[in-house]
PDB file of C-alpha atoms and ligand atoms in Angstrom:
ATOM      1  CA  UNK A  17     105.772 140.295 155.767  1.00 72.00           C
ATOM      2  CA  UNK A  18     104.777 139.198 159.682  1.00 89.00           C
ATOM      3  CA  UNK A  19     101.283 138.705 160.112  1.00 98.00           C
ATOM      4  CA  UNK A  20      99.880 139.245 163.547  1.00 98.00           C
ATOM      5  CA  UNK A  21      98.233 135.863 165.045  1.00 98.00           C
ATOM      6  CA  UNK A  22      94.520 136.536 165.496  1.00 99.00           C
ATOM      7  CA  UNK A  23      92.217 134.036 167.925  1.00 99.00           C
ATOM      8  CA  UNK A  24      88.676 133.426 166.946  1.00 99.00           C
ATOM      9  CA  UNK A  25      85.707 133.310 170.123  1.00 98.00           C
ATOM     10  CA  UNK A  26      82.972 131.309 168.765  1.00 98.00           C
ATOM     11  CA  UNK A  27      79.249 130.543 170.092  1.00 98.00           C
ATOM     12  CA  UNK A  28      77.256 129.245 166.789  1.00 97.00           C
ATOM     13  CA  UNK A  29      77.201 129.017 163.096  1.00 97.00           C
ATOM     14  CA  UNK A  30      80.475 131.083 162.650  1.00 98.00           C
ATOM     15  CA  UNK A  31      80.112 132.796 159.637  1.00 98.00           C
ATOM     16  CA  UNK A  32      81.589 135.759 160.643  1.00 98.00           C
ATOM     17  CA  UNK A  33      84.432 133.421 161.580  1.00 98.00           C
ATOM     18  CA  UNK A  34      84.332 132.217 158.223  1.00 98.00           C
ATOM     19  CA  UNK A  35      84.697 135.904 157.017  1.00 98.00           C
ATOM     20  CA  UNK A  36      88.170 136.267 158.694  1.00 98.00           C
ATOM     21  CA  UNK A  37      89.150 133.245 157.332  1.00 98.00           C
ATOM     22  CA  UNK A  38      88.639 133.923 153.840  1.00 98.00           C
ATOM     23  CA  UNK A  39      90.321 137.280 154.161  1.00 98.00           C
ATOM     24  CA  UNK A  40      92.898 136.195 155.952  1.00 98.00           C
ATOM     25  CA  UNK A  41      93.818 133.869 152.747  1.00 98.00           C
ATOM     26  CA  UNK A  42      95.138 136.997 151.128  1.00 98.00           C
ATOM     27  CA  UNK A  43      99.002 136.693 151.064  1.00 96.00           C
ATOM     28  CA  UNK A  44      98.603 140.650 151.887  1.00 97.00           C
ATOM     29  CA  UNK A  45      96.654 140.753 154.816  1.00 98.00           C
ATOM     30  CA  UNK A  46      98.516 141.440 158.360  1.00 98.00           C
ATOM     31  CA  UNK A  47      97.200 138.864 160.072  1.00 98.00           C
ATOM     32  CA  UNK A  48      96.529 134.909 160.437  1.00 98.00           C
ATOM     33  CA  UNK A  49      93.574 132.700 162.156  1.00 98.00           C
ATOM     34  CA  UNK A  50      95.570 130.851 164.663  1.00 98.00           C
ATOM     35  CA  UNK A  51      92.648 128.699 166.755  1.00 98.00           C
ATOM     36  CA  UNK A  52      88.955 129.701 167.141  1.00 98.00           C
ATOM     37  CA  UNK A  53      87.960 128.643 170.680  1.00 98.00           C
ATOM     38  CA  UNK A  54      83.873 128.417 171.660  1.00 98.00           C
ATOM     39  CA  UNK A  55      82.107 128.240 174.684  1.00 98.00           C
ATOM     40  CA  UNK A  56      79.417 125.904 172.872  1.00 97.00           C
ATOM     41  CA  UNK A  57      80.994 122.753 171.892  1.00 97.00           C
ATOM     42  CA  UNK A  58      77.980 122.274 169.273  1.00 97.00           C
ATOM     43  CA  UNK A  59      78.768 125.247 167.716  1.00 98.00           C
ATOM     44  CA  UNK A  60      79.053 124.848 163.620  1.00 98.00           C
ATOM     45  CA  UNK A  61      82.000 127.083 163.546  1.00 98.00           C
ATOM     46  CA  UNK A  62      84.343 124.835 165.226  1.00 98.00           C
ATOM     47  CA  UNK A  63      83.641 122.548 162.393  1.00 98.00           C
ATOM     48  CA  UNK A  64      84.142 124.862 159.991  1.00 98.00           C
ATOM     49  CA  UNK A  65      87.668 125.865 161.701  1.00 98.00           C
ATOM     50  CA  UNK A  66      88.716 122.635 161.968  1.00 98.00           C
ATOM     51  CA  UNK A  67      87.857 121.550 158.278  1.00 98.00           C
ATOM     52  CA  UNK A  68      90.087 124.022 157.125  1.00 97.00           C
ATOM     53  CA  UNK A  69      93.298 122.671 159.378  1.00 98.00           C
ATOM     54  CA  UNK A  70      92.437 125.384 161.937  1.00 98.00           C
ATOM     55  CA  UNK A  71      93.299 124.615 165.548  1.00 98.00           C
ATOM     56  CA  UNK A  72      89.798 124.693 167.699  1.00 98.00           C
ATOM     57  CA  UNK A  73      88.954 124.220 171.153  1.00 98.00           C
ATOM     58  CA  UNK A  74      85.815 124.484 173.278  1.00 98.00           C
ATOM     59  CA  UNK A  75      84.808 125.233 177.131  1.00 98.00           C
ATOM     60  CA  UNK A  76      82.204 125.153 178.809  1.00 96.00           C
ATOM     61  CA  UNK A  77      81.877 128.026 181.294  1.00 96.00           C
ATOM     62  CA  UNK A  78      79.250 125.468 183.791  1.00 96.00           C
ATOM     63  CA  UNK A  79      82.318 123.558 184.054  1.00 97.00           C
ATOM     64  CA  UNK A  80      84.539 125.967 185.831  1.00 97.00           C
ATOM     65  CA  UNK A  81      83.687 126.866 189.398  1.00 97.00           C
ATOM     66  CA  UNK A  82      83.669 130.928 188.501  1.00 97.00           C
ATOM     67  CA  UNK A  83      83.817 132.904 185.559  1.00 96.00           C
ATOM     68  CA  UNK A  84      86.981 134.486 186.380  1.00 96.00           C
ATOM     69  CA  UNK A  85      88.355 130.577 186.979  1.00 97.00           C
ATOM     70  CA  UNK A  86      86.893 130.449 183.104  1.00 98.00           C
ATOM     71  CA  UNK A  87      87.864 132.924 181.738  1.00 98.00           C
ATOM     72  CA  UNK A  88      91.897 133.005 182.274  1.00 98.00           C
ATOM     73  CA  UNK A  89      91.225 129.689 180.706  1.00 98.00           C
ATOM     74  CA  UNK A  90      90.702 130.918 177.453  1.00 98.00           C
ATOM     75  CA  UNK A  91      93.587 133.177 177.589  1.00 98.00           C
ATOM     76  CA  UNK A  92      95.623 130.147 178.407  1.00 98.00           C
ATOM     77  CA  UNK A  93      94.225 128.465 175.667  1.00 98.00           C
ATOM     78  CA  UNK A  94      94.416 131.456 173.553  1.00 98.00           C
ATOM     79  CA  UNK A  95      98.270 132.235 174.364  1.00 98.00           C
ATOM     80  CA  UNK A  96      98.979 128.394 173.768  1.00 98.00           C
ATOM     81  CA  UNK A  97      98.308 129.391 169.905  1.00 98.00           C
ATOM     82  CA  UNK A  98     100.180 132.744 170.773  1.00 98.00           C
ATOM     83  CA  UNK A  99      97.213 134.646 169.879  1.00 98.00           C
ATOM     84  CA  UNK A 100      98.037 138.393 169.457  1.00 98.00           C
ATOM     85  CA  UNK A 101      94.629 139.895 168.463  1.00 98.00           C
ATOM     86  CA  UNK A 102      91.672 138.274 169.807  1.00 98.00           C
ATOM     87  CA  UNK A 103      88.114 138.589 167.332  1.00 98.00           C
ATOM     88  CA  UNK A 104      85.031 137.707 169.423  1.00 98.00           C
ATOM     89  CA  UNK A 105      82.688 137.012 166.548  1.00 98.00           C
ATOM     90  CA  UNK A 106      78.707 135.668 167.544  1.00 97.00           C
ATOM     91  CA  UNK A 107      80.483 135.072 171.578  1.00 97.00           C
ATOM     92  CA  UNK A 108      77.276 135.035 172.913  1.00 94.00           C
ATOM     93  CA  UNK A 109      78.848 135.187 176.912  1.00 93.00           C
ATOM     94  CA  UNK A 110      79.086 138.398 178.558  1.00 92.00           C
ATOM     95  CA  UNK A 111      83.409 138.918 179.378  1.00 96.00           C
ATOM     96  CA  UNK A 112      84.613 140.129 183.252  1.00 97.00           C
ATOM     97  CA  UNK A 113      86.768 143.138 183.300  1.00 96.00           C
ATOM     98  CA  UNK A 114      90.130 140.889 183.781  1.00 97.00           C
ATOM     99  CA  UNK A 115      89.730 139.244 180.380  1.00 98.00           C
ATOM    100  CA  UNK A 116      88.949 142.691 178.727  1.00 98.00           C
ATOM    101  CA  UNK A 117      91.787 144.258 180.403  1.00 97.00           C
ATOM    102  CA  UNK A 118      94.152 141.471 179.709  1.00 98.00           C
ATOM    103  CA  UNK A 119      92.906 141.991 175.983  1.00 98.00           C
ATOM    104  CA  UNK A 120      92.794 145.517 176.352  1.00 98.00           C
ATOM    105  CA  UNK A 121      93.518 147.457 172.322  1.00 98.00           C
ATOM    106  CA  UNK A 122      93.746 143.858 170.978  1.00 98.00           C
ATOM    107  CA  UNK A 123      90.557 142.883 170.946  1.00 98.00           C
ATOM    108  CA  UNK A 124      87.542 143.616 168.720  1.00 98.00           C
ATOM    109  CA  UNK A 125      83.686 142.692 168.280  1.00 98.00           C
ATOM    110  CA  UNK A 126      81.354 142.753 165.414  1.00 98.00           C
ATOM    111  CA  UNK A 127      77.697 144.106 166.619  1.00 98.00           C
ATOM    112  CA  UNK A 128      74.519 144.054 164.738  1.00 98.00           C
ATOM    113  CA  UNK A 129      73.710 147.927 165.207  1.00 98.00           C
ATOM    114  CA  UNK A 130      74.707 151.196 164.947  1.00 98.00           C
ATOM    115  CA  UNK A 131      76.470 151.676 167.957  1.00 98.00           C
ATOM    116  CA  UNK A 132      75.728 153.823 170.097  1.00 97.00           C
ATOM    117  CA  UNK A 133      72.509 152.863 169.423  1.00 98.00           C
ATOM    118  CA  UNK A 134      70.780 149.635 170.070  1.00 98.00           C
ATOM    119  CA  UNK A 135      73.471 147.286 172.529  1.00 97.00           C
ATOM    120  CA  UNK A 136      72.826 144.165 173.587  1.00 96.00           C
ATOM    121  CA  UNK A 137      70.573 141.884 171.730  1.00 96.00           C
ATOM    122  CA  UNK A 138      67.777 141.666 169.481  1.00 98.00           C
ATOM    123  CA  UNK A 139      68.701 144.919 167.328  1.00 98.00           C
ATOM    124  CA  UNK A 140      66.626 143.658 164.464  1.00 98.00           C
ATOM    125  CA  UNK A 141      63.670 143.603 166.611  1.00 98.00           C
ATOM    126  CA  UNK A 142      64.053 146.533 167.924  1.00 98.00           C
ATOM    127  CA  UNK A 143      65.122 148.592 164.807  1.00 98.00           C
ATOM    128  CA  UNK A 144      62.001 147.361 163.495  1.00 98.00           C
ATOM    129  CA  UNK A 145      59.231 148.271 166.658  1.00 98.00           C
ATOM    130  CA  UNK A 146      61.315 151.712 166.876  1.00 98.00           C
ATOM    131  CA  UNK A 147      60.506 152.512 162.760  1.00 98.00           C
ATOM    132  CA  UNK A 148      63.477 153.441 162.171  1.00 98.00           C
ATOM    133  CA  UNK A 149      64.663 153.138 158.553  1.00 98.00           C
ATOM    134  CA  UNK A 150      68.208 152.656 158.701  1.00 98.00           C
ATOM    135  CA  UNK A 151      70.599 150.057 160.696  1.00 98.00           C
ATOM    136  CA  UNK A 152      73.252 148.435 160.042  1.00 98.00           C
ATOM    137  CA  UNK A 153      76.701 147.223 162.154  1.00 98.00           C
ATOM    138  CA  UNK A 154      79.381 148.326 163.858  1.00 98.00           C
ATOM    139  CA  UNK A 155      83.252 146.773 164.290  1.00 98.00           C
ATOM    140  CA  UNK A 156      84.583 147.636 167.534  1.00 98.00           C
ATOM    141  CA  UNK A 157      87.257 147.616 170.255  1.00 98.00           C
ATOM    142  CA  UNK A 158      86.368 145.390 172.928  1.00 98.00           C
ATOM    143  CA  UNK A 159      85.938 147.799 176.786  1.00 97.00           C
ATOM    144  CA  UNK A 160      84.280 146.374 179.866  1.00 93.00           C
ATOM    145  CA  UNK A 161      81.063 148.024 179.137  1.00 91.00           C
ATOM    146  CA  UNK A 162      78.686 145.732 177.200  1.00 90.00           C
ATOM    147  CA  UNK A 163      79.256 146.750 173.273  1.00 93.00           C
ATOM    148  CA  UNK A 164      80.814 150.186 174.463  1.00 94.00           C
ATOM    149  CA  UNK A 165      83.937 150.395 173.298  1.00 96.00           C
ATOM    150  CA  UNK A 166      85.264 152.870 170.097  1.00 98.00           C
ATOM    151  CA  UNK A 167      84.639 151.766 166.587  1.00 98.00           C
ATOM    152  CA  UNK A 168      86.756 151.249 164.046  1.00 98.00           C
ATOM    153  CA  UNK A 169      84.002 150.855 161.417  1.00 98.00           C
ATOM    154  CA  UNK A 170      80.649 151.346 160.738  1.00 98.00           C
ATOM    155  CA  UNK A 171      78.368 150.318 157.664  1.00 98.00           C
ATOM    156  CA  UNK A 172      75.095 151.309 157.594  1.00 98.00           C
ATOM    157  CA  UNK A 173      71.947 149.309 155.451  1.00 98.00           C
ATOM    158  CA  UNK A 174      68.243 150.750 154.805  1.00 98.00           C
ATOM    159  CA  UNK A 175      65.515 149.386 156.380  1.00 98.00           C
ATOM    160  CA  UNK A 176      62.727 148.710 153.857  1.00 98.00           C
ATOM    161  CA  UNK A 177      59.268 148.103 153.679  1.00 97.00           C
ATOM    162  CA  UNK A 178      57.871 144.798 154.441  1.00 97.00           C
ATOM    163  CA  UNK A 179      60.944 144.094 156.462  1.00 98.00           C
ATOM    164  CA  UNK A 180      61.034 141.130 158.864  1.00 98.00           C
ATOM    165  CA  UNK A 181      63.754 140.429 161.853  1.00 98.00           C
ATOM    166  CA  UNK A 182      65.298 137.787 159.280  1.00 98.00           C
ATOM    167  CA  UNK A 183      65.336 139.752 155.968  1.00 98.00           C
ATOM    168  CA  UNK A 184      66.720 142.782 157.796  1.00 98.00           C
ATOM    169  CA  UNK A 185      69.090 140.866 159.765  1.00 98.00           C
ATOM    170  CA  UNK A 186      70.132 139.000 156.304  1.00 98.00           C
ATOM    171  CA  UNK A 187      70.768 142.626 154.796  1.00 98.00           C
ATOM    172  CA  UNK A 188      73.133 143.739 158.026  1.00 98.00           C
ATOM    173  CA  UNK A 189      75.154 140.125 157.544  1.00 98.00           C
ATOM    174  CA  UNK A 190      76.452 140.954 153.698  1.00 98.00           C
ATOM    175  CA  UNK A 191      78.248 144.080 155.536  1.00 98.00           C
ATOM    176  CA  UNK A 192      79.156 142.744 158.457  1.00 98.00           C
ATOM    177  CA  UNK A 193      81.562 139.989 156.780  1.00 98.00           C
ATOM    178  CA  UNK A 194      82.548 143.339 154.482  1.00 98.00           C
ATOM    179  CA  UNK A 195      83.654 145.712 157.164  1.00 98.00           C
ATOM    180  CA  UNK A 196      84.923 142.646 160.267  1.00 98.00           C
ATOM    181  CA  UNK A 197      87.926 141.831 157.294  1.00 98.00           C
ATOM    182  CA  UNK A 198      89.083 145.300 157.019  1.00 98.00           C
ATOM    183  CA  UNK A 199      88.572 146.190 160.233  1.00 98.00           C
ATOM    184  CA  UNK A 200      91.312 143.395 161.679  1.00 98.00           C
ATOM    185  CA  UNK A 201      92.985 144.474 158.556  1.00 98.00           C
ATOM    186  CA  UNK A 202      93.533 147.879 160.212  1.00 98.00           C
ATOM    187  CA  UNK A 203      93.497 146.916 163.458  1.00 98.00           C
ATOM    188  CA  UNK A 204      96.731 144.121 162.414  1.00 98.00           C
ATOM    189  CA  UNK A 205      98.550 146.431 160.630  1.00 98.00           C
ATOM    190  CA  UNK A 206      98.445 149.319 163.269  1.00 97.00           C
ATOM    191  CA  UNK A 207      96.611 151.805 161.223  1.00 98.00           C
ATOM    192  CA  UNK A 208      94.033 151.843 164.438  1.00 98.00           C
ATOM    193  CA  UNK A 209      94.415 151.616 167.996  1.00 97.00           C
ATOM    194  CA  UNK A 210      92.333 151.767 171.168  1.00 95.00           C
TER     195      UNK A 210
HETATM  196  C1  GRF B 315      76.100 138.337 164.525  1.00 62.48           C
HETATM  197  O1  GRF B 315      74.910 138.933 163.474  1.00 62.48           O
HETATM  198  C2  GRF B 315      76.831 139.486 165.278  1.00 62.48           C
HETATM  199  O2  GRF B 315      76.802 140.359 164.418  1.00 62.48           O
HETATM  200  C3  GRF B 315      76.657 139.360 166.459  1.00 62.48           C
HETATM  201  O3  GRF B 315      75.835 137.442 166.392  1.00 62.48           O
HETATM  202  C4  GRF B 315      76.238 137.030 165.253  1.00 62.48           C
HETATM  203  C5  GRF B 315      77.182 136.240 164.856  1.00 62.48           C
HETATM  204  O4  GRF B 315      76.336 135.463 163.199  1.00 62.48           O
HETATM  205  N1  GRF B 315      77.629 139.637 167.208  1.00 62.48           N
HETATM  206  P1  GRF B 315      77.828 134.493 163.002  1.00 62.48           P
HETATM  207  O5  GRF B 315      77.952 133.857 163.954  1.00 62.48           O
HETATM  208  O6  GRF B 315      78.999 135.493 162.580  1.00 62.48           O
HETATM  209  O7  GRF B 315      77.188 134.064 161.828  1.00 62.48           O
END
């Protein structure tokens, strides 16, 4: 079986990255994780990936004169790893149209809400403030509009009495770790396309 080569973009702890790395250890998984790229050198996920023998790199956007030059360099690093599919996993930068279009149909993201509801940041706080009874997460294709691309998979969780942003985030995160590897499996095996 030929496995699709995947690069993961992170900014922080990388728990979704770890879920993808674990899933890709299964012999019948249709993708392999070939590299992890962070925009923050201090991202804990970089050490986690390196400890598993995965190639890592970090690039600070502030070191580049323009966002386009930063993003072109990210593409060069990913392509030096022969990446075919990009997974955003807590990558906390808005990406420009050139980068997004370069990876169109080949780049997916995990977002902690039931899109199209609650695009953007602080989703758990906003769900609680609105008194919603249901929340969840979405894996979607990345398109130029923020958190706007078509969904591949979603998972729902209840909002429970007494929930805090942290308790709700933890319940959603369990589902993120379940559906992200499943969505990547669908894309890498050609069962979904943009
Ligand atoms: C997750 O909640 C993900 O949905 C969001 O950023 C967070 C990243 O967490 N995009 P982690 O770095 O994967 O642990």
